[in-house]
N, CA, C and O atoms as CSV, one atom per row, in Angstrom:
chain,resi,resn,atom,element,x,y,z
A,1,MET,N,N,74.125,-25.579,120.642
A,1,MET,CA,C,75.172,-24.591,120.829
A,1,MET,C,C,74.552,-23.199,120.889
A,1,MET,O,O,73.793,-22.808,120.002
A,2,ARG,N,N,74.874,-22.477,121.913
A,2,ARG,CA,C,74.403,-21.088,122.051
A,2,ARG,C,C,75.375,-20.166,121.336
A,2,ARG,O,O,76.590,-20.361,121.369
A,3,SER,N,N,74.810,-19.160,120.691
A,3,SER,CA,C,75.636,-18.167,120.007
A,3,SER,C,C,75.615,-16.858,120.789
A,3,SER,O,O,74.571,-16.476,121.318
A,4,PRO,N,N,76.737,-16.171,120.869
A,4,PRO,CA,C,76.765,-14.869,121.534
A,4,PRO,C,C,76.197,-13.760,120.640
A,4,PRO,O,O,76.148,-12.596,121.037
A,5,ILE,N,N,75.769,-14.134,119.431
A,5,ILE,CA,C,75.246,-13.156,118.472
A,5,ILE,C,C,73.728,-13.212,118.475
A,5,ILE,O,O,73.144,-14.288,118.349
A,6,ALA,N,N,73.084,-12.056,118.618
A,6,ALA,CA,C,71.614,-11.987,118.624
A,6,ALA,C,C,71.078,-12.302,117.231
A,6,ALA,O,O,71.700,-11.941,116.232
A,7,ASN,N,N,69.937,-12.969,117.156
A,7,ASN,CA,C,69.353,-13.320,115.864
A,7,ASN,C,C,68.423,-12.212,115.367
A,7,ASN,O,O,67.207,-12.381,115.284
A,8,ARG,N,N,69.035,-11.084,115.042
A,8,ARG,CA,C,68.298,-9.946,114.492
A,8,ARG,C,C,69.278,-9.095,113.680
A,8,ARG,O,O,70.493,-9.165,113.869
A,9,VAL,N,N,68.729,-8.306,112.790
A,9,VAL,CA,C,69.531,-7.349,112.030
A,9,VAL,C,C,69.210,-5.974,112.586
A,9,VAL,O,O,68.050,-5.562,112.579
A,10,ASP,N,N,70.215,-5.257,113.065
A,10,ASP,CA,C,69.988,-3.951,113.678
A,10,ASP,C,C,69.940,-2.819,112.663
A,10,ASP,O,O,69.111,-1.917,112.780
A,11,THR,N,N,70.815,-2.856,111.677
A,11,THR,CA,C,70.794,-1.826,110.645
A,11,THR,C,C,71.419,-2.376,109.372
A,11,THR,O,O,72.248,-3.285,109.414
A,12,ILE,N,N,71.016,-1.824,108.260
A,12,ILE,CA,C,71.563,-2.178,106.956
A,12,ILE,C,C,72.410,-0.997,106.501
A,12,ILE,O,O,71.910,0.123,106.404
A,13,PHE,N,N,73.689,-1.238,106.223
A,13,PHE,CA,C,74.573,-0.174,105.751
A,13,PHE,C,C,74.559,-0.120,104.234
A,13,PHE,O,O,74.694,-1.142,103.561
A,14,ILE,N,N,74.395,1.090,103.700
A,14,ILE,CA,C,74.489,1.333,102.271
A,14,ILE,C,C,75.617,2.337,102.082
A,14,ILE,O,O,75.589,3.426,102.656
A,15,HIS,N,N,76.590,1.976,101.293
A,15,HIS,CA,C,77.752,2.827,101.083
A,15,HIS,C,C,77.483,3.781,99.925
A,15,HIS,O,O,77.051,3.368,98.849
A,16,VAL,N,N,77.748,5.069,100.163
A,16,VAL,CA,C,77.425,6.123,99.205
A,16,VAL,C,C,78.613,7.066,99.038
A,16,VAL,O,O,79.532,7.075,99.857
A,17,ARG,N,N,78.584,7.853,97.976
A,17,ARG,CA,C,79.648,8.833,97.736
A,17,ARG,C,C,79.307,10.196,98.341
A,17,ARG,O,O,80.150,10.824,98.979
A,18,ASN,N,N,78.074,10.646,98.138
A,18,ASN,CA,C,77.642,11.970,98.573
A,18,ASN,C,C,76.510,11.788,99.585
A,18,ASN,O,O,75.374,11.502,99.208
A,19,LEU,N,N,76.823,11.953,100.859
A,19,LEU,CA,C,75.854,11.672,101.918
A,19,LEU,C,C,74.606,12.535,101.791
A,19,LEU,O,O,73.495,12.009,101.845
A,20,GLU,N,N,74.759,13.833,101.626
A,20,GLU,CA,C,73.599,14.727,101.573
A,20,GLU,C,C,72.687,14.382,100.392
A,20,GLU,O,O,71.470,14.293,100.554
A,21,LYS,N,N,73.263,14.191,99.229
A,21,LYS,CA,C,72.468,13.829,98.039
A,21,LYS,C,C,71.735,12.507,98.269
A,21,LYS,O,O,70.553,12.382,97.949
A,22,SER,N,N,72.440,11.527,98.821
A,22,SER,CA,C,71.840,10.217,99.062
A,22,SER,C,C,70.749,10.266,100.121
A,22,SER,O,O,69.721,9.603,99.976
A,23,VAL,N,N,70.952,11.034,101.176
A,23,VAL,CA,C,69.928,11.166,102.215
A,23,VAL,C,C,68.639,11.716,101.607
A,23,VAL,O,O,67.555,11.208,101.891
A,24,HIS,N,N,68.748,12.737,100.786
A,24,HIS,CA,C,67.539,13.317,100.183
A,24,HIS,C,C,66.879,12.357,99.197
A,24,HIS,O,O,65.652,12.304,99.123
A,25,TRP,N,N,67.675,11.595,98.434
A,25,TRP,CA,C,67.115,10.628,97.490
A,25,TRP,C,C,66.387,9.509,98.241
A,25,TRP,O,O,65.255,9.166,97.900
A,26,TYR,N,N,67.035,8.939,99.263
A,26,TYR,CA,C,66.405,7.869,100.040
A,26,TYR,C,C,65.193,8.391,100.815
A,26,TYR,O,O,64.227,7.654,101.016
A,27,SER,N,N,65.232,9.638,101.246
A,27,SER,CA,C,64.092,10.244,101.922
A,27,SER,C,C,62.866,10.227,101.010
A,27,SER,O,O,61.764,9.890,101.442
A,28,LYS,N,N,63.068,10.592,99.751
A,28,LYS,CA,C,61.961,10.564,98.776
A,28,LYS,C,C,61.522,9.129,98.510
A,28,LYS,O,O,60.326,8.839,98.499
A,29,LEU,N,N,62.485,8.227,98.294
A,29,LEU,CA,C,62.164,6.831,98.010
A,29,LEU,C,C,61.324,6.220,99.124
A,29,LEU,O,O,60.332,5.541,98.861
A,30,LEU,N,N,61.723,6.464,100.363
A,30,LEU,CA,C,61.075,5.832,101.513
A,30,LEU,C,C,59.900,6.630,102.076
A,30,LEU,O,O,59.146,6.123,102.906
A,31,GLY,N,N,59.741,7.883,101.623
A,31,GLY,CA,C,58.678,8.719,102.173
A,31,GLY,C,C,58.917,9.073,103.621
A,31,GLY,O,O,57.974,9.204,104.402
A,32,ILE,N,N,60.183,9.230,103.981
A,32,ILE,CA,C,60.570,9.551,105.358
A,32,ILE,C,C,61.201,10.937,105.372
A,32,ILE,O,O,62.131,11.215,104.615
A,33,GLU,N,N,60.688,11.803,106.240
A,33,GLU,CA,C,61.228,13.157,106.373
A,33,GLU,C,C,62.636,13.125,106.959
A,33,GLU,O,O,62.927,12.345,107.866
A,34,VAL,N,N,63.504,13.983,106.429
A,34,VAL,CA,C,64.851,14.121,106.975
A,34,VAL,C,C,64.723,14.926,108.258
A,34,VAL,O,O,64.354,16.100,108.228
A,35,LYS,N,N,65.031,14.287,109.391
A,35,LYS,CA,C,64.804,14.923,110.689
A,35,LYS,C,C,66.071,15.427,111.358
A,35,LYS,O,O,66.027,16.367,112.152
A,36,ASN,N,N,67.181,14.816,111.043
A,36,ASN,CA,C,68.431,15.179,111.707
A,36,ASN,C,C,69.345,15.922,110.757
A,36,ASN,O,O,69.196,15.839,109.537
A,37,GLU,N,N,70.286,16.644,111.322
A,37,GLU,CA,C,71.292,17.326,110.515
A,37,GLU,C,C,72.114,16.286,109.751
A,37,GLU,O,O,72.443,15.224,110.279
A,38,ILE,N,N,72.434,16.613,108.510
A,38,ILE,CA,C,73.206,15.690,107.672
A,38,ILE,C,C,74.667,16.090,107.720
A,38,ILE,O,O,75.043,17.162,107.245
A,39,HIS,N,N,75.485,15.231,108.291
A,39,HIS,CA,C,76.928,15.434,108.288
A,39,HIS,C,C,77.578,14.064,108.389
A,39,HIS,O,O,77.029,13.156,109.013
A,40,GLY,N,N,78.738,13.916,107.781
A,40,GLY,CA,C,79.395,12.620,107.686
A,40,GLY,C,C,79.838,12.077,109.014
A,40,GLY,O,O,79.978,12.814,109.990
A,41,PRO,N,N,80.052,10.809,109.044
A,41,PRO,CA,C,80.083,9.890,107.931
A,41,PRO,C,C,78.787,9.116,107.688
A,41,PRO,O,O,78.658,8.458,106.656
A,42,ILE,N,N,77.808,9.180,108.628
A,42,ILE,CA,C,76.606,8.359,108.448
A,42,ILE,C,C,75.318,9.140,108.702
A,42,ILE,O,O,75.311,10.175,109.368
A,43,TYR,N,N,74.226,8.602,108.146
A,43,TYR,CA,C,72.874,9.081,108.435
A,43,TYR,C,C,71.987,7.837,108.466
A,43,TYR,O,O,72.042,7.014,107.553
A,44,THR,N,N,71.170,7.695,109.512
A,44,THR,CA,C,70.324,6.516,109.661
A,44,THR,C,C,68.845,6.877,109.560
A,44,THR,O,O,68.373,7.819,110.196
A,45,PHE,N,N,68.125,6.105,108.746
A,45,PHE,CA,C,66.671,6.209,108.644
A,45,PHE,C,C,66.059,5.187,109.589
A,45,PHE,O,O,66.394,4.004,109.535
A,46,ASP,N,N,65.168,5.643,110.448
A,46,ASP,CA,C,64.430,4.761,111.348
A,46,ASP,C,C,63.278,4.165,110.538
A,46,ASP,O,O,62.434,4.899,110.025
A,47,MET,N,N,63.243,2.852,110.425
A,47,MET,CA,C,62.228,2.179,109.621
A,47,MET,C,C,61.035,1.708,110.452
A,47,MET,O,O,60.174,0.989,109.944
A,48,GLY,N,N,60.978,2.104,111.716
A,48,GLY,CA,C,59.840,1.761,112.549
A,48,GLY,C,C,60.205,0.785,113.652
A,48,GLY,O,O,61.245,0.128,113.596
A,49,PRO,N,N,59.340,0.696,114.655
A,49,PRO,CA,C,59.613,-0.176,115.802
A,49,PRO,C,C,59.833,-1.627,115.390
A,49,PRO,O,O,59.055,-2.191,114.621
A,50,GLY,N,N,60.898,-2.218,115.909
A,50,GLY,CA,C,61.186,-3.612,115.651
A,50,GLY,C,C,61.763,-3.897,114.274
A,50,GLY,O,O,61.960,-5.060,113.924
A,51,ARG,N,N,62.039,-2.866,113.486
A,51,ARG,CA,C,62.573,-3.059,112.139
A,51,ARG,C,C,63.998,-2.527,112.050
A,51,ARG,O,O,64.379,-1.601,112.765
A,52,SER,N,N,64.763,-3.124,111.171
A,52,SER,CA,C,66.143,-2.677,110.950
A,52,SER,C,C,66.148,-1.276,110.364
A,52,SER,O,O,65.307,-0.945,109.528
A,53,GLY,N,N,67.093,-0.455,110.798
A,53,GLY,CA,C,67.274,0.857,110.205
A,53,GLY,C,C,68.073,0.748,108.916
A,53,GLY,O,O,68.661,-0.293,108.625
A,54,ILE,N,N,68.088,1.829,108.149
A,54,ILE,CA,C,68.931,1.913,106.961
A,54,ILE,C,C,69.923,3.038,107.213
A,54,ILE,O,O,69.532,4.188,107.416
A,55,THR,N,N,71.205,2.702,107.199
A,55,THR,CA,C,72.263,3.662,107.473
A,55,THR,C,C,73.059,3.915,106.198
A,55,THR,O,O,73.604,2.988,105.599
A,56,LEU,N,N,73.117,5.176,105.795
A,56,LEU,CA,C,73.941,5.588,104.663
A,56,LEU,C,C,75.307,5.980,105.207
A,56,LEU,O,O,75.395,6.691,106.208
A,57,ASP,N,N,76.363,5.528,104.562
A,57,ASP,CA,C,77.730,5.734,105.039
A,57,ASP,C,C,78.590,6.225,103.889
A,57,ASP,O,O,78.727,5.539,102.876
A,58,ASN,N,N,79.179,7.429,104.041
A,58,ASN,CA,C,80.000,7.977,102.959
A,58,ASN,C,C,81.505,7.817,103.192
A,58,ASN,O,O,82.301,8.244,102.357
A,59,HIS,N,N,81.898,7.222,104.288
A,59,HIS,CA,C,83.315,6.940,104.563
A,59,HIS,C,C,84.197,8.185,104.456
A,59,HIS,O,O,85.346,8.092,104.026
A,60,CYS,N,N,83.671,9.343,104.843
A,60,CYS,CA,C,84.426,10.593,104.669
A,60,CYS,C,C,85.703,10.651,105.498
A,60,CYS,O,O,86.577,11.468,105.207
A,61,PHE,N,N,85.837,9.815,106.516
A,61,PHE,CA,C,87.049,9.816,107.324
A,61,PHE,C,C,88.026,8.709,106.913
A,61,PHE,O,O,89.081,8.542,107.525
A,62,ASP,N,N,87.668,7.964,105.881
A,62,ASP,CA,C,88.486,6.852,105.419
A,62,ASP,C,C,89.112,7.223,104.078
A,62,ASP,O,O,88.467,7.116,103.035
A,63,GLU,N,N,90.354,7.654,104.109
A,63,GLU,CA,C,91.025,8.183,102.918
A,63,GLU,C,C,91.213,7.152,101.807
A,63,GLU,O,O,91.288,7.527,100.637
A,64,ILE,N,N,91.289,5.881,102.139
A,64,ILE,CA,C,91.558,4.883,101.108
A,64,ILE,C,C,90.319,4.085,100.701
A,64,ILE,O,O,90.433,3.137,99.924
A,65,TYR,N,N,89.139,4.448,101.211
A,65,TYR,CA,C,87.926,3.699,100.880
A,65,TYR,C,C,87.541,3.911,99.421
A,65,TYR,O,O,87.570,5.032,98.914
A,66,GLU,N,N,87.177,2.810,98.753
A,66,GLU,CA,C,86.703,2.865,97.373
A,66,GLU,C,C,85.365,2.137,97.306
A,66,GLU,O,O,85.284,0.956,97.641
A,67,LEU,N,N,84.319,2.835,96.875
A,67,LEU,CA,C,82.991,2.234,96.777
A,67,LEU,C,C,82.978,1.197,95.654
A,67,LEU,O,O,83.316,1.498,94.510
A,68,LYS,N,N,82.582,-0.025,95.999
A,68,LYS,CA,C,82.441,-1.102,95.021
A,68,LYS,C,C,81.040,-1.669,95.192
A,68,LYS,O,O,80.743,-2.297,96.208
A,69,THR,N,N,80.190,-1.455,94.217
A,69,THR,CA,C,78.809,-1.914,94.324
A,69,THR,C,C,78.695,-3.386,93.945
A,69,THR,O,O,79.511,-3.918,93.193
A,70,SER,N,N,77.679,-4.020,94.475
A,70,SER,CA,C,77.382,-5.414,94.176
A,70,SER,C,C,76.519,-5.483,92.925
A,70,SER,O,O,75.823,-4.523,92.597
A,71,ASN,N,N,76.560,-6.609,92.228
A,71,ASN,CA,C,75.682,-6.779,91.077
A,71,ASN,C,C,74.399,-7.512,91.462
A,71,ASN,O,O,73.641,-7.954,90.598
A,72,GLN,N,N,74.164,-7.636,92.773
A,72,GLN,CA,C,72.960,-8.260,93.318
A,72,GLN,C,C,72.267,-7.272,94.255
A,72,GLN,O,O,72.927,-6.395,94.813
A,73,PRO,N,N,70.937,-7.396,94.441
A,73,PRO,CA,C,70.242,-6.499,95.377
A,73,PRO,C,C,70.802,-6.615,96.793
A,73,PRO,O,O,71.090,-7.710,97.276
A,74,LEU,N,N,70.949,-5.457,97.450
A,74,LEU,CA,C,71.427,-5.430,98.835
A,74,LEU,C,C,70.349,-5.879,99.811
A,74,LEU,O,O,70.642,-6.520,100.820
A,75,PHE,N,N,69.093,-5.537,99.502
A,75,PHE,CA,C,67.961,-5.904,100.352
A,75,PHE,C,C,66.674,-5.636,99.583
A,75,PHE,O,O,66.701,-5.097,98.477
A,76,THR,N,N,65.557,-6.014,100.173
A,76,THR,CA,C,64.249,-5.849,99.545
A,76,THR,C,C,63.395,-4.895,100.367
A,76,THR,O,O,63.347,-4.980,101.594
A,77,LEU,N,N,62.725,-3.990,99.674
A,77,LEU,CA,C,61.707,-3.134,100.276
A,77,LEU,C,C,60.341,-3.664,99.854
A,77,LEU,O,O,60.220,-4.276,98.793
A,78,SER,N,N,59.320,-3.438,100.661
A,78,SER,CA,C,57.974,-3.936,100.366
A,78,SER,C,C,57.092,-2.841,99.798
A,78,SER,O,O,57.248,-1.663,100.120
A,79,ALA,N,N,56.160,-3.251,98.946
A,79,ALA,CA,C,55.156,-2.344,98.394
A,79,ALA,C,C,53.843,-3.098,98.256
A,79,ALA,O,O,53.831,-4.279,97.910
A,80,VAL,N,N,52.748,-2.421,98.524
A,80,VAL,CA,C,51.426,-3.033,98.368
A,80,VAL,C,C,51.095,-3.163,96.882
A,80,VAL,O,O,50.534,-4.174,96.459
A,81,ASP,N,N,51.439,-2.148,96.089
A,81,ASP,CA,C,51.131,-2.111,94.660
A,81,ASP,C,C,52.449,-2.024,93.876
A,81,ASP,O,O,53.073,-0.964,93.825
A,82,ILE,N,N,52.864,-3.126,93.276
A,82,ILE,CA,C,54.149,-3.178,92.577
A,82,ILE,C,C,54.189,-2.206,91.398
A,82,ILE,O,O,55.235,-1.616,91.128
A,83,ASN,N,N,53.076,-2.029,90.694
A,83,ASN,CA,C,53.046,-1.126,89.546
A,83,ASN,C,C,53.202,0.330,89.972
A,83,ASN,O,O,53.913,1.094,89.320
A,84,ALA,N,N,52.546,0.716,91.056
A,84,ALA,CA,C,52.692,2.084,91.576
A,84,ALA,C,C,54.124,2.308,92.061
A,84,ALA,O,O,54.691,3.379,91.842
A,85,ALA,N,N,54.710,1.309,92.715
A,85,ALA,CA,C,56.088,1.422,93.191
A,85,ALA,C,C,57.050,1.567,92.011
A,85,ALA,O,O,57.987,2.364,92.064
A,86,TYR,N,N,56.820,0.809,90.965
A,86,TYR,CA,C,57.672,0.875,89.774
A,86,TYR,C,C,57.614,2.274,89.161
A,86,TYR,O,O,58.653,2.852,88.840
A,87,GLN,N,N,56.425,2.816,88.999
A,87,GLN,CA,C,56.274,4.174,88.433
A,87,GLN,C,C,56.953,5.205,89.319
A,87,GLN,O,O,57.605,6.122,88.818
A,88,PHE,N,N,56.806,5.063,90.627
A,88,PHE,CA,C,57.407,5.992,91.582
A,88,PHE,C,C,58.928,5.975,91.474
A,88,PHE,O,O,59.565,7.028,91.461
A,89,VAL,N,N,59.502,4.794,91.397
A,89,VAL,CA,C,60.955,4.658,91.281
A,89,VAL,C,C,61.440,5.258,89.966
A,89,VAL,O,O,62.483,5.911,89.929
A,90,LYS,N,N,60.693,5.041,88.891
A,90,LYS,CA,C,61.067,5.637,87.600
A,90,LYS,C,C,61.037,7.162,87.682
A,90,LYS,O,O,61.893,7.826,87.097
A,91,GLU,N,N,60.061,7.726,88.401
A,91,GLU,CA,C,59.964,9.178,88.573
A,91,GLU,C,C,61.133,9.740,89.380
A,91,GLU,O,O,61.438,10.928,89.281
A,92,LEU,N,N,61.786,8.900,90.175
A,92,LEU,CA,C,62.992,9.309,90.916
A,92,LEU,C,C,64.232,9.233,90.024
A,92,LEU,O,O,65.345,9.480,90.487
A,93,ASP,N,N,64.043,8.895,88.752
A,93,ASP,CA,C,65.129,8.748,87.781
A,93,ASP,C,C,66.105,7.642,88.142
A,93,ASP,O,O,67.290,7.715,87.817
A,94,ALA,N,N,65.598,6.618,88.817
A,94,ALA,CA,C,66.438,5.464,89.132
A,94,ALA,C,C,66.566,4.595,87.888
A,94,ALA,O,O,65.625,4.457,87.106
A,95,GLU,N,N,67.739,4.019,87.723
A,95,GLU,CA,C,67.953,3.088,86.616
A,95,GLU,C,C,67.308,1.756,86.961
A,95,GLU,O,O,67.636,1.149,87.980
A,96,ILE,N,N,66.394,1.301,86.119
A,96,ILE,CA,C,65.735,0.013,86.322
A,96,ILE,C,C,66.701,-1.085,85.864
A,96,ILE,O,O,67.231,-1.031,84.754
A,97,VAL,N,N,66.921,-2.073,86.724
A,97,VAL,CA,C,67.810,-3.185,86.392
A,97,VAL,C,C,67.000,-4.339,85.826
A,97,VAL,O,O,67.335,-4.875,84.770
A,98,THR,N,N,65.935,-4.723,86.520
A,98,THR,CA,C,65.015,-5.747,86.005
A,98,THR,C,C,63.606,-5.194,86.047
A,98,THR,O,O,63.205,-4.545,87.012
A,99,GLU,N,N,62.863,-5.460,84.990
A,99,GLU,CA,C,61.458,-5.057,84.924
A,99,GLU,C,C,60.663,-5.874,85.943
A,99,GLU,O,O,61.195,-6.799,86.556
A,100,ILE,N,N,59.396,-5.529,86.117
A,100,ILE,CA,C,58.537,-6.277,87.053
A,100,ILE,C,C,58.462,-7.732,86.601
A,100,ILE,O,O,58.156,-8.031,85.447
A,101,GLN,N,N,58.745,-8.614,87.533
A,101,GLN,CA,C,58.634,-10.046,87.305
A,101,GLN,C,C,57.562,-10.571,88.246
A,101,GLN,O,O,57.563,-10.240,89.431
A,102,THR,N,N,56.651,-11.382,87.736
A,102,THR,CA,C,55.546,-11.895,88.546
A,102,THR,C,C,55.646,-13.412,88.659
A,102,THR,O,O,55.821,-14.122,87.669
A,103,TYR,N,N,55.530,-13.877,89.883
A,103,TYR,CA,C,55.568,-15.291,90.213
A,103,TYR,C,C,54.261,-15.630,90.924
A,103,TYR,O,O,53.473,-14.727,91.202
A,104,PRO,N,N,54.005,-16.909,91.229
A,104,PRO,CA,C,52.735,-17.252,91.883
A,104,PRO,C,C,52.478,-16.506,93.194
A,104,PRO,O,O,51.332,-16.160,93.483
A,105,ASP,N,N,53.526,-16.251,93.996
A,105,ASP,CA,C,53.293,-15.649,95.304
A,105,ASP,C,C,53.869,-14.243,95.481
A,105,ASP,O,O,53.704,-13.647,96.546
A,106,LEU,N,N,54.543,-13.699,94.457
A,106,LEU,CA,C,55.097,-12.348,94.588
A,106,LEU,C,C,55.438,-11.749,93.230
A,106,LEU,O,O,55.544,-12.449,92.223
A,107,SER,N,N,55.606,-10.435,93.239
A,107,SER,CA,C,56.143,-9.693,92.098
A,107,SER,C,C,57.297,-8.854,92.621
A,107,SER,O,O,57.284,-8.417,93.772
A,108,ASP,N,N,58.316,-8.627,91.757
A,108,ASP,CA,C,59.431,-7.793,92.178
A,108,ASP,C,C,60.075,-7.114,90.976
A,108,ASP,O,O,59.823,-7.482,89.829
A,109,PHE,N,N,60.908,-6.119,91.259
A,109,PHE,CA,C,61.774,-5.507,90.263
A,109,PHE,C,C,62.983,-4.949,90.998
A,109,PHE,O,O,62.944,-4.743,92.212
A,110,THR,N,N,64.058,-4.705,90.254
A,110,THR,CA,C,65.264,-4.155,90.849
A,110,THR,C,C,65.661,-2.874,90.129
A,110,THR,O,O,65.325,-2.659,88.965
A,111,PHE,N,N,66.390,-2.025,90.863
A,111,PHE,CA,C,66.805,-0.723,90.359
A,111,PHE,C,C,68.052,-0.280,91.107
A,111,PHE,O,O,68.438,-0.881,92.109
A,112,LYS,N,N,68.687,0.798,90.596
A,112,LYS,CA,C,69.899,1.306,91.222
A,112,LYS,C,C,69.642,2.637,91.913
A,112,LYS,O,O,68.873,3.468,91.429
A,113,ASP,N,N,70.303,2.826,93.060
A,113,ASP,CA,C,70.296,4.131,93.713
A,113,ASP,C,C,71.309,5.031,92.990
A,113,ASP,O,O,71.974,4.564,92.065
A,114,PRO,N,N,71.445,6.295,93.378
A,114,PRO,CA,C,72.371,7.197,92.670
A,114,PRO,C,C,73.829,6.742,92.651
A,114,PRO,O,O,74.603,7.210,91.816
A,115,ASP,N,N,74.223,5.832,93.561
A,115,ASP,CA,C,75.598,5.342,93.599
A,115,ASP,C,C,75.767,3.994,92.911
A,115,ASP,O,O,76.865,3.438,92.897
A,116,GLY,N,N,74.692,3.466,92.343
A,116,GLY,CA,C,74.775,2.186,91.651
A,116,GLY,C,C,74.481,0.976,92.517
A,116,GLY,O,O,74.593,-0.157,92.049
A,117,ASN,N,N,74.105,1.196,93.777
A,117,ASN,CA,C,73.690,0.091,94.640
A,117,ASN,C,C,72.357,-0.446,94.130
A,117,ASN,O,O,71.444,0.330,93.850
A,118,ILE,N,N,72.238,-1.762,94.008
A,118,ILE,CA,C,71.004,-2.370,93.509
A,118,ILE,C,C,70.082,-2.695,94.679
A,118,ILE,O,O,70.489,-3.305,95.668
A,119,LEU,N,N,68.831,-2.270,94.537
A,119,LEU,CA,C,67.786,-2.521,95.528
A,119,LEU,C,C,66.634,-3.258,94.850
A,119,LEU,O,O,66.488,-3.197,93.629
A,120,MET,N,N,65.827,-3.946,95.629
A,120,MET,CA,C,64.672,-4.663,95.100
A,120,MET,C,C,63.410,-4.205,95.815
A,120,MET,O,O,63.426,-3.946,97.018
A,121,ILE,N,N,62.331,-4.110,95.076
A,121,ILE,CA,C,61.010,-3.885,95.671
A,121,ILE,C,C,60.156,-5.092,95.348
A,121,ILE,O,O,60.170,-5.602,94.228
A,122,CYS,N,N,59.410,-5.541,96.348
A,122,CYS,CA,C,58.646,-6.781,96.235
A,122,CYS,C,C,57.224,-6.573,96.773
A,122,CYS,O,O,57.010,-5.873,97.763
A,123,THR,N,N,56.272,-7.196,96.096
A,123,THR,CA,C,54.893,-7.283,96.578
A,123,THR,C,C,54.562,-8.751,96.740
A,123,THR,O,O,54.672,-9.520,95.785
A,124,CYS,N,N,54.155,-9.154,97.942
A,124,CYS,CA,C,53.804,-10.553,98.199
A,124,CYS,C,C,52.301,-10.716,98.112
A,124,CYS,O,O,51.553,-9.830,98.524
A,125,PHE,N,N,51.853,-11.843,97.577
A,125,PHE,CA,C,50.425,-12.121,97.377
A,125,PHE,C,C,49.844,-13.028,98.444
A,125,PHE,O,O,48.643,-13.298,98.413
A,126,SER,N,N,50.635,-13.505,99.379
A,126,SER,CA,C,50.134,-14.465,100.373
A,126,SER,C,C,49.353,-13.807,101.467
A,126,SER,O,O,48.869,-14.484,102.374
């Protein structure tokens, strides 16, 4: 059976309350310069050729929208050095949800962005 849906993810939406504050926080987290003017309702970070973008959405035109965060990570970011990534995230004053956990083929930890969205950082050993 053929599907009319492409087998790729084009962008990951993260719902936020304050677009400007979130853009600057994610800019620091990702090490990506803010290049475009920040105005609602969305701002997208280009994650590189062939990779999904990250779009922050503040729903400023949706009067009845209520942000409800998940209690699970929305997605995983990669890091070469999990310990350096952990220290960096702590320096951003992010709330750590789970400490570094190490398994045979990877290490990871989870934390919250300023709106309470849970993210994961992972280092793979393979």
